[in-house]
Amino acid sequence: MNVLEKYSVNCGVKIGRPAPASSYFPLRDDKYIVLDGRNKYPTNIYEMFSDVLGYIKESLERENIKIYSFHADEKTILLDTQPFINLTKKQEAYLIKNSMLVVSCDNLSTYYASAFDVPSLGLYSAYPAACTSPLWGKEHVSIESNRAGNLPSYGMEETPKAINFINPEDVANIILEKLRIDTRVDIETIYIGDHYPIKVVEVVPDFIPATNFLQGKAINLRADYHFHEERIVHWLQGRTVNLLIKNPINLNLLKYFNKNIVQLTVNINDTFSEEYLRQVIEGGTPLEIFCEDKERLADVRFQLFDFNIEESIFKSKKDLDESLNKFNKNTQFLSGKILISEGQKYSCLEAKKQKNVLTGYPEVVYDTSDFWKELDHYRLFNNI
């Protein structure tokens, strides 16, 4: 039962049609859609609108249709859109009333659109669409996450976020259909890593950066890919770093840059002593230890009984689970991370090894163990 219907039954009143007030807002475009990714609950915020825009951008440009987007702050602004921040609700209502389509994450904009008989698309996860979708108008379409077979969480936090299980191509195709554009996105997503929506910058310390390069930014410094203490020092200056190592690093260096190192992540092996790890903690550096070798995990935990030893942070091909049945030699991927090495950008370590620089376009999967280690950061898909 829809929440509004429940209120109606409990209060003994009929459901009326709302008439939202709007306030004039100057428009420079005749044709546009509204994209609203805001929601007061983090579980209801869809984090893959950038992928959706990648699929629809050219088609909308050909039709001279612009993309307006509503945002809570500047941090969430989407590229290739006309962003609006801190509009009044009446101004938002005016933009929605004059739009061709509204796409939103189960929020007020969907209700405005339905009240104005504007076509709308709502994305649902934490609550079933049947409970919270608008009852007015006939132009609303709902996409509900499959939640990996689980029931709705009805909560404010989820790990991973089930709304991100909605495939970007499904959202894109409904947008194109609603706008009566013949183009279709002919792909099928077969896997979305838990960390794919989170954009991550990783750096291999195999070159010395310019002083202002990534200054003030948070990065993963992959000293486990290339260990060079002198160059590591350059990267620790003026940046916030999660430092990953598989070789012991100078303790004085850790103490000196303590404020810049948010975490030291250790891929544990026989080169690390218990005393060394104790000194890292005593020096005030946050420490996380994991064991890549699953067969040695129990022994390492016994040897380092006083430390918390996590399982490997790396994945393998078998972690595709049921999606492995759909994987083939033509499967492509996009990465949620950027790996910077020797001044060049790559999608992953295997791309770096094969010297395939990042283009922003999908790449054919590199079927190697190093590639699959970063599975959590990929979206895999097939052409259909």
GROMACS .gro file of C-alpha atoms in nm:
model
  384
    1MET     CA    1   0.000   0.000   0.000
    2ASN     CA    2   0.119   0.349  -0.084
    3VAL     CA    3   0.200   0.568   0.216
    4LEU     CA    4  -0.053   0.827   0.099
    5GLU     CA    5  -0.324   0.561   0.077
    6LYS     CA    6  -0.237   0.451   0.431
    7TYR     CA    7  -0.275   0.807   0.558
    8SER     CA    8  -0.606   0.833   0.375
    9VAL     CA    9  -0.743   0.517   0.537
   10ASN     CA   10  -0.621   0.607   0.885
   11CYS     CA   11  -0.753   0.963   0.869
   12GLY     CA   12  -1.077   0.879   0.691
   13VAL     CA   13  -1.027   1.136   0.415
   14LYS     CA   14  -1.009   1.118   0.036
   15ILE     CA   15  -0.689   1.169  -0.159
   16GLY     CA   16  -0.697   1.500  -0.343
   17ARG     CA   17  -0.483   1.626  -0.628
   18PRO     CA   18  -0.218   1.877  -0.515
   19ALA     CA   19  -0.170   2.214  -0.680
   20PRO     CA   20   0.193   2.313  -0.609
   21ALA     CA   21   0.271   2.682  -0.617
   22SER     CA   22   0.550   2.796  -0.848
   23SER     CA   23   0.750   3.113  -0.889
   24TYR     CA   24   0.876   3.249  -1.221
   25PHE     CA   25   1.237   3.170  -1.301
   26PRO     CA   26   1.402   3.298  -1.621
   27LEU     CA   27   1.477   3.018  -1.866
   28ARG     CA   28   1.725   3.033  -2.150
   29ASP     CA   29   1.634   2.692  -2.297
   30ASP     CA   30   1.306   2.578  -2.447
   31LYS     CA   31   1.381   2.207  -2.420
   32TYR     CA   32   1.537   2.051  -2.113
   33ILE     CA   33   1.507   1.770  -1.863
   34VAL     CA   34   1.556   1.794  -1.486
   35LEU     CA   35   1.782   1.556  -1.298
   36ASP     CA   36   1.754   1.560  -0.918
   37GLY     CA   37   1.985   1.324  -0.730
   38ARG     CA   38   1.918   1.469  -0.385
   39ASN     CA   39   1.766   1.279  -0.096
   40LYS     CA   40   1.772   1.326   0.280
   41TYR     CA   41   1.865   0.959   0.320
   42PRO     CA   42   2.209   0.855   0.183
   43THR     CA   43   2.067   0.513   0.091
   44ASN     CA   44   1.841   0.678  -0.167
   45ILE     CA   45   2.113   0.874  -0.350
   46TYR     CA   46   2.202   0.714  -0.684
   47GLU     CA   47   2.574   0.755  -0.747
   48MET     CA   48   2.596   0.654  -1.113
   49PHE     CA   49   2.422   0.941  -1.288
   50SER     CA   50   2.756   1.026  -1.452
   51ASP     CA   51   2.739   0.690  -1.635
   52VAL     CA   52   2.380   0.760  -1.736
   53LEU     CA   53   2.480   1.100  -1.876
   54GLY     CA   54   2.756   0.935  -2.075
   55TYR     CA   55   2.494   0.727  -2.256
   56ILE     CA   56   2.238   1.002  -2.326
   57LYS     CA   57   2.451   1.313  -2.375
   58GLU     CA   58   2.505   1.287  -2.753
   59SER     CA   59   2.144   1.192  -2.824
   60LEU     CA   60   2.011   1.487  -2.626
   61GLU     CA   61   2.258   1.725  -2.790
   62ARG     CA   62   2.133   1.619  -3.134
   63GLU     CA   63   1.780   1.708  -3.024
   64ASN     CA   64   1.900   2.033  -2.863
   65ILE     CA   65   1.775   1.914  -2.523
   66LYS     CA   66   1.964   2.048  -2.222
   67ILE     CA   67   2.013   1.879  -1.885
   68TYR     CA   68   1.931   2.081  -1.573
   69SER     CA   69   2.033   1.935  -1.238
   70PHE     CA   70   1.939   2.018  -0.879
   71HIS     CA   71   2.211   1.987  -0.614
   72ALA     CA   72   2.248   2.030  -0.239
   73ASP     CA   73   2.598   2.177  -0.273
   74GLU     CA   74   2.886   2.225  -0.517
   75LYS     CA   75   3.047   1.891  -0.424
   76THR     CA   76   2.773   1.692  -0.597
   77ILE     CA   77   2.760   1.885  -0.926
   78LEU     CA   78   2.750   1.661  -1.233
   79LEU     CA   79   2.958   1.740  -1.539
   80ASP     CA   80   2.776   1.821  -1.865
   81THR     CA   81   2.472   1.961  -1.682
   82GLN     CA   82   2.341   2.306  -1.595
   83PRO     CA   83   2.351   2.292  -1.213
   84PHE     CA   84   2.116   2.474  -0.976
   85ILE     CA   85   2.189   2.512  -0.605
   86ASN     CA   86   1.974   2.667  -0.331
   87LEU     CA   87   1.669   2.743  -0.543
   88THR     CA   88   1.345   2.794  -0.356
   89LYS     CA   89   1.088   2.515  -0.381
   90LYS     CA   90   0.866   2.743  -0.589
   91GLN     CA   91   1.150   2.808  -0.833
   92GLU     CA   92   1.219   2.436  -0.858
   93ALA     CA   93   0.849   2.378  -0.919
   94TYR     CA   94   0.858   2.628  -1.206
   95LEU     CA   95   1.155   2.454  -1.370
   96ILE     CA   96   0.987   2.115  -1.328
   97LYS     CA   97   0.653   2.238  -1.465
   98ASN     CA   98   0.819   2.355  -1.787
   99SER     CA   99   1.051   2.057  -1.834
  100MET     CA  100   1.017   1.762  -2.071
  101LEU     CA  101   1.109   1.500  -1.810
  102VAL     CA  102   1.211   1.473  -1.445
  103VAL     CA  103   1.450   1.204  -1.320
  104SER     CA  104   1.491   1.180  -0.944
  105CYS     CA  105   1.576   0.957  -0.649
  106ASP     CA  106   1.242   0.911  -0.473
  107ASN     CA  107   1.211   1.275  -0.367
  108LEU     CA  108   0.983   1.578  -0.387
  109SER     CA  109   1.067   1.654  -0.750
  110THR     CA  110   0.892   1.333  -0.858
  111TYR     CA  111   0.574   1.442  -0.679
  112TYR     CA  112   0.591   1.788  -0.834
  113ALA     CA  113   0.627   1.634  -1.180
  114SER     CA  114   0.329   1.405  -1.131
  115ALA     CA  115   0.115   1.689  -0.999
  116PHE     CA  116   0.203   1.892  -1.312
  117ASP     CA  117   0.151   1.591  -1.545
  118VAL     CA  118   0.516   1.608  -1.647
  119PRO     CA  119   0.672   1.269  -1.738
  120SER     CA  120   0.893   1.142  -1.458
  121LEU     CA  121   1.128   0.859  -1.371
  122GLY     CA  122   1.188   0.763  -1.008
  123LEU     CA  123   1.464   0.540  -0.870
  124TYR     CA  124   1.374   0.332  -0.563
  125SER     CA  125   1.560   0.107  -0.324
  126ALA     CA  126   1.536   0.167   0.052
  127TYR     CA  127   1.157   0.172   0.021
  128PRO     CA  128   0.947  -0.017  -0.237
  129ALA     CA  129   0.821   0.196  -0.524
  130ALA     CA  130   0.467   0.080  -0.443
  131CYS     CA  131   0.497   0.256  -0.106
  132THR     CA  132   0.639   0.594  -0.204
  133SER     CA  133   0.582   0.657  -0.576
  134PRO     CA  134   0.338   0.940  -0.665
  135LEU     CA  135  -0.028   0.855  -0.723
  136TRP     CA  136  -0.115   1.145  -0.954
  137GLY     CA  137  -0.076   1.157  -1.328
  138LYS     CA  138  -0.011   0.873  -1.571
  139GLU     CA  139   0.339   0.964  -1.688
  140HIS     CA  140   0.545   0.827  -1.400
  141VAL     CA  141   0.780   0.528  -1.438
  142SER     CA  142   0.954   0.357  -1.147
  143ILE     CA  143   1.281   0.163  -1.152
  144GLU     CA  144   1.335  -0.043  -0.841
  145SER     CA  145   1.667  -0.197  -0.741
  146ASN     CA  146   1.678  -0.576  -0.731
  147ARG     CA  147   1.865  -0.535  -0.399
  148ALA     CA  148   2.064  -0.850  -0.484
  149GLY     CA  149   1.756  -1.051  -0.390
  150ASN     CA  150   1.718  -0.890  -0.047
  151LEU     CA  151   1.420  -0.709   0.101
  152PRO     CA  152   1.412  -0.327   0.130
  153SER     CA  153   1.624  -0.199   0.417
  154TYR     CA  154   1.385   0.080   0.524
  155GLY     CA  155   1.696   0.234   0.675
  156MET     CA  156   1.926   0.531   0.651
  157GLU     CA  157   2.245   0.331   0.588
  158GLU     CA  158   2.333   0.039   0.362
  159THR     CA  159   2.662  -0.126   0.272
  160PRO     CA  160   2.672  -0.164  -0.021
  161LYS     CA  161   2.403   0.079  -0.132
  162ALA     CA  162   2.133  -0.120  -0.307
  163ILE     CA  163   2.017   0.173  -0.520
  164ASN     CA  164   2.349   0.151  -0.705
  165PHE     CA  165   2.246  -0.195  -0.827
  166ILE     CA  166   2.022  -0.017  -1.080
  167ASN     CA  167   2.201  -0.045  -1.414
  168PRO     CA  168   2.284   0.291  -1.577
  169GLU     CA  169   2.173   0.166  -1.919
  170ASP     CA  170   1.825   0.091  -1.783
  171VAL     CA  171   1.791   0.450  -1.660
  172ALA     CA  172   1.931   0.586  -1.987
  173ASN     CA  173   1.696   0.382  -2.206
  174ILE     CA  174   1.384   0.495  -2.019
  175ILE     CA  175   1.497   0.858  -2.047
  176LEU     CA  176   1.543   0.818  -2.423
  177GLU     CA  177   1.210   0.639  -2.455
  178LYS     CA  178   1.025   0.907  -2.259
  179LEU     CA  179   1.179   1.175  -2.481
  180ARG     CA  180   1.078   0.974  -2.791
  181ILE     CA  181   1.436   0.945  -2.911
  182ASP     CA  182   1.493   0.630  -3.115
  183THR     CA  183   1.849   0.567  -2.990
  184ARG     CA  184   1.896   0.279  -2.746
  185VAL     CA  185   2.185   0.176  -2.522
  186ASP     CA  186   2.253  -0.182  -2.629
  187ILE     CA  187   2.461  -0.310  -2.340
  188GLU     CA  188   2.399  -0.529  -2.037
  189THR     CA  189   2.579  -0.462  -1.710
  190ILE     CA  190   2.684  -0.792  -1.556
  191TYR     CA  191   2.872  -0.668  -1.249
  192ILE     CA  192   2.904  -0.347  -1.046
  193GLY     CA  193   3.178  -0.338  -0.783
  194ASP     CA  194   3.091  -0.203  -0.439
  195HIS     CA  195   3.348   0.076  -0.475
  196TYR     CA  196   3.282   0.158  -0.841
  197PRO     CA  197   3.063   0.464  -0.770
  198ILE     CA  198   3.338   0.610  -0.546
  199LYS     CA  199   3.590   0.791  -0.762
  200VAL     CA  200   3.941   0.719  -0.635
  201VAL     CA  201   4.280   0.859  -0.735
  202GLU     CA  202   4.578   0.628  -0.688
  203VAL     CA  203   4.939   0.723  -0.749
  204VAL     CA  204   5.242   0.502  -0.807
  205PRO     CA  205   5.543   0.685  -0.655
  206ASP     CA  206   5.762   0.625  -0.961
  207PHE     CA  207   5.798   0.995  -1.047
  208ILE     CA  208   5.837   1.327  -0.867
  209PRO     CA  209   5.525   1.546  -0.893
  210ALA     CA  210   5.508   1.919  -0.954
  211THR     CA  211   5.462   2.106  -0.627
  212ASN     CA  212   5.098   2.197  -0.696
  213PHE     CA  213   4.997   1.862  -0.849
  214LEU     CA  214   4.704   1.718  -0.648
  215GLN     CA  215   4.791   1.955  -0.362
  216GLY     CA  216   4.537   1.927  -0.081
  217LYS     CA  217   4.381   1.616  -0.237
  218ALA     CA  218   4.325   1.273  -0.084
  219ILE     CA  219   4.507   0.995  -0.268
  220ASN     CA  220   4.602   0.631  -0.232
  221LEU     CA  221   4.980   0.612  -0.262
  222ARG     CA  222   5.062   0.268  -0.404
  223ALA     CA  223   5.409   0.207  -0.265
  224ASP     CA  224   5.318  -0.161  -0.287
  225TYR     CA  225   5.344  -0.124  -0.666
  226HIS     CA  226   5.674   0.067  -0.659
  227PHE     CA  227   5.876   0.135  -0.344
  228HIS     CA  228   6.101   0.442  -0.351
  229GLU     CA  229   6.128   0.629  -0.020
  230GLU     CA  230   6.272   0.950  -0.165
  231ARG     CA  231   5.981   0.985  -0.407
  232ILE     CA  232   5.731   0.886  -0.139
  233VAL     CA  233   5.853   1.188   0.061
  234HIS     CA  234   5.762   1.419  -0.228
  235TRP     CA  235   5.409   1.276  -0.245
  236LEU     CA  236   5.352   1.312   0.130
  237GLN     CA  237   5.409   1.687   0.118
  238GLY     CA  238   5.083   1.886   0.114
  239ARG     CA  239   4.859   1.588   0.040
  240THR     CA  240   4.634   1.358   0.241
  241VAL     CA  241   4.758   1.005   0.183
  242ASN     CA  242   4.652   0.647   0.244
  243LEU     CA  243   4.993   0.481   0.211
  244LEU     CA  244   4.993   0.117   0.097
  245ILE     CA  245   5.316  -0.080   0.145
  246LYS     CA  246   5.450  -0.435   0.135
  247ASN     CA  247   5.800  -0.336   0.250
  248PRO     CA  248   5.884  -0.165   0.582
  249ILE     CA  249   5.922   0.210   0.547
  250ASN     CA  250   6.144   0.437   0.758
  251LEU     CA  251   5.973   0.499   1.092
  252ASN     CA  252   6.113   0.853   1.116
  253LEU     CA  253   5.946   0.933   0.785
  254LEU     CA  254   5.612   0.812   0.922
  255LYS     CA  255   5.651   1.026   1.235
  256TYR     CA  256   5.750   1.337   1.039
  257PHE     CA  257   5.451   1.314   0.802
  258ASN     CA  258   5.211   1.180   1.063
  259LYS     CA  259   4.949   1.449   0.992
  260ASN     CA  260   4.951   1.374   0.619
  261ILE     CA  261   4.912   0.996   0.650
  262VAL     CA  262   4.549   0.911   0.726
  263GLN     CA  263   4.631   0.541   0.722
  264LEU     CA  264   4.922   0.306   0.667
  265THR     CA  265   4.790  -0.006   0.496
  266VAL     CA  266   5.030  -0.301   0.525
  267ASN     CA  267   5.024  -0.608   0.303
  268ILE     CA  268   5.180  -0.825   0.571
  269ASN     CA  269   5.471  -1.059   0.499
  270ASP     CA  270   5.788  -1.186   0.667
  271THR     CA  271   5.974  -0.855   0.620
  272PHE     CA  272   5.761  -0.695   0.894
  273SER     CA  273   5.843  -0.767   1.257
  274GLU     CA  274   5.608  -0.741   1.553
  275GLU     CA  275   5.833  -0.472   1.703
  276TYR     CA  276   5.817  -0.265   1.383
  277LEU     CA  277   5.437  -0.272   1.384
  278ARG     CA  278   5.430  -0.169   1.751
  279GLN     CA  279   5.652   0.129   1.678
  280VAL     CA  280   5.423   0.236   1.394
  281ILE     CA  281   5.128   0.245   1.634
  282GLU     CA  282   5.329   0.416   1.909
  283GLY     CA  283   5.430   0.681   1.656
  284GLY     CA  284   5.063   0.771   1.609
  285THR     CA  285   5.015   0.646   1.253
  286PRO     CA  286   4.676   0.475   1.198
  287LEU     CA  287   4.752   0.118   1.093
  288GLU     CA  288   4.558  -0.142   0.896
  289ILE     CA  289   4.708  -0.484   0.828
  290PHE     CA  290   4.580  -0.740   0.581
  291CYS     CA  291   4.711  -1.075   0.462
  292GLU     CA  292   4.694  -1.134   0.088
  293ASP     CA  293   4.781  -1.503   0.121
  294LYS     CA  294   4.459  -1.666   0.244
  295GLU     CA  295   4.637  -1.991   0.326
  296ARG     CA  296   4.869  -1.808   0.568
  297LEU     CA  297   4.601  -1.594   0.731
  298ALA     CA  298   4.549  -1.819   1.035
  299ASP     CA  299   4.924  -1.851   1.098
  300VAL     CA  300   4.981  -1.477   1.066
  301ARG     CA  301   4.697  -1.402   1.305
  302PHE     CA  302   4.852  -1.642   1.556
  303GLN     CA  303   5.202  -1.494   1.517
  304LEU     CA  304   5.071  -1.137   1.549
  305PHE     CA  305   4.808  -1.215   1.809
  306ASP     CA  306   4.798  -0.860   1.948
  307PHE     CA  307   4.718  -0.707   1.608
  308ASN     CA  308   4.401  -0.709   1.402
  309ILE     CA  309   4.487  -0.889   1.077
  310GLU     CA  310   4.221  -0.850   0.809
  311GLU     CA  311   4.153  -1.076   0.514
  312SER     CA  312   4.291  -0.972   0.177
  313ILE     CA  313   4.151  -0.648   0.037
  314PHE     CA  314   4.205  -0.789  -0.311
  315LYS     CA  315   3.947  -0.978  -0.516
  316SER     CA  316   3.974  -1.258  -0.771
  317LYS     CA  317   3.783  -1.362  -1.081
  318LYS     CA  318   3.573  -1.611  -0.886
  319ASP     CA  319   3.426  -1.320  -0.688
  320LEU     CA  320   3.212  -1.249  -0.994
  321ASP     CA  321   2.993  -1.531  -0.859
  322GLU     CA  322   2.688  -1.576  -1.086
  323SER     CA  323   2.809  -1.297  -1.317
  324LEU     CA  324   3.095  -1.525  -1.421
  325ASN     CA  325   2.848  -1.714  -1.641
  326LYS     CA  326   2.798  -1.398  -1.850
  327PHE     CA  327   3.165  -1.310  -1.877
  328ASN     CA  328   3.327  -1.360  -2.219
  329LYS     CA  329   3.634  -1.248  -2.411
  330ASN     CA  330   3.452  -0.937  -2.537
  331THR     CA  331   3.334  -0.816  -2.195
  332GLN     CA  332   3.427  -0.452  -2.136
  333PHE     CA  333   3.478  -0.249  -1.822
  334LEU     CA  334   3.488   0.101  -1.679
  335SER     CA  335   3.690   0.179  -1.369
  336GLY     CA  336   3.597   0.399  -1.075
  337LYS     CA  337   3.963   0.472  -1.010
  338ILE     CA  338   4.239   0.658  -1.188
  339LEU     CA  339   4.590   0.520  -1.150
  340ILE     CA  340   4.868   0.773  -1.216
  341SER     CA  341   5.214   0.641  -1.298
  342GLU     CA  342   5.509   0.829  -1.450
  343GLY     CA  343   5.274   1.118  -1.524
  344GLN     CA  344   5.027   0.905  -1.724
  345LYS     CA  345   4.672   0.804  -1.628
  346TYR     CA  346   4.550   0.445  -1.640
  347SER     CA  347   4.230   0.260  -1.550
  348CYS     CA  348   4.411  -0.009  -1.351
  349LEU     CA  349   4.750  -0.167  -1.286
  350GLU     CA  350   4.718  -0.413  -1.574
  351ALA     CA  351   4.644  -0.128  -1.816
  352LYS     CA  352   4.964   0.039  -1.694
  353LYS     CA  353   5.162  -0.279  -1.753
  354GLN     CA  354   5.030  -0.294  -2.109
  355LYS     CA  355   5.082   0.082  -2.155
  356ASN     CA  356   4.717   0.150  -2.240
  357VAL     CA  357   4.658   0.505  -2.116
  358LEU     CA  358   4.317   0.613  -1.991
  359THR     CA  359   4.084   0.745  -2.264
  360GLY     CA  360   3.754   0.757  -2.076
  361TYR     CA  361   3.609   0.496  -2.309
  362PRO     CA  362   3.536   0.133  -2.213
  363GLU     CA  363   3.822  -0.115  -2.236
  364VAL     CA  364   3.814  -0.488  -2.298
  365VAL     CA  365   3.871  -0.675  -1.972
  366TYR     CA  366   4.231  -0.776  -1.901
  367ASP     CA  367   4.183  -1.135  -1.788
  368THR     CA  368   4.479  -1.146  -1.547
  369SER     CA  369   4.511  -1.190  -1.171
  370ASP     CA  370   4.631  -0.831  -1.124
  371PHE     CA  371   4.324  -0.702  -1.306
  372TRP     CA  372   4.079  -0.904  -1.098
  373LYS     CA  373   4.238  -0.785  -0.773
  374GLU     CA  374   4.067  -0.448  -0.825
  375LEU     CA  375   3.726  -0.597  -0.915
  376ASP     CA  376   3.551  -0.385  -0.651
  377HIS     CA  377   3.629  -0.074  -0.858
  378TYR     CA  378   3.490  -0.194  -1.193
  379ARG     CA  379   3.162  -0.207  -1.381
  380LEU     CA  380   3.159  -0.492  -1.632
  381PHE     CA  381   2.919  -0.510  -1.925
  382ASN     CA  382   2.853  -0.687  -2.255
  383ASN     CA  383   2.725  -0.551  -2.585
  384ILE     CA  384   2.389  -0.700  -2.683
   0.00000   0.00000   0.00000
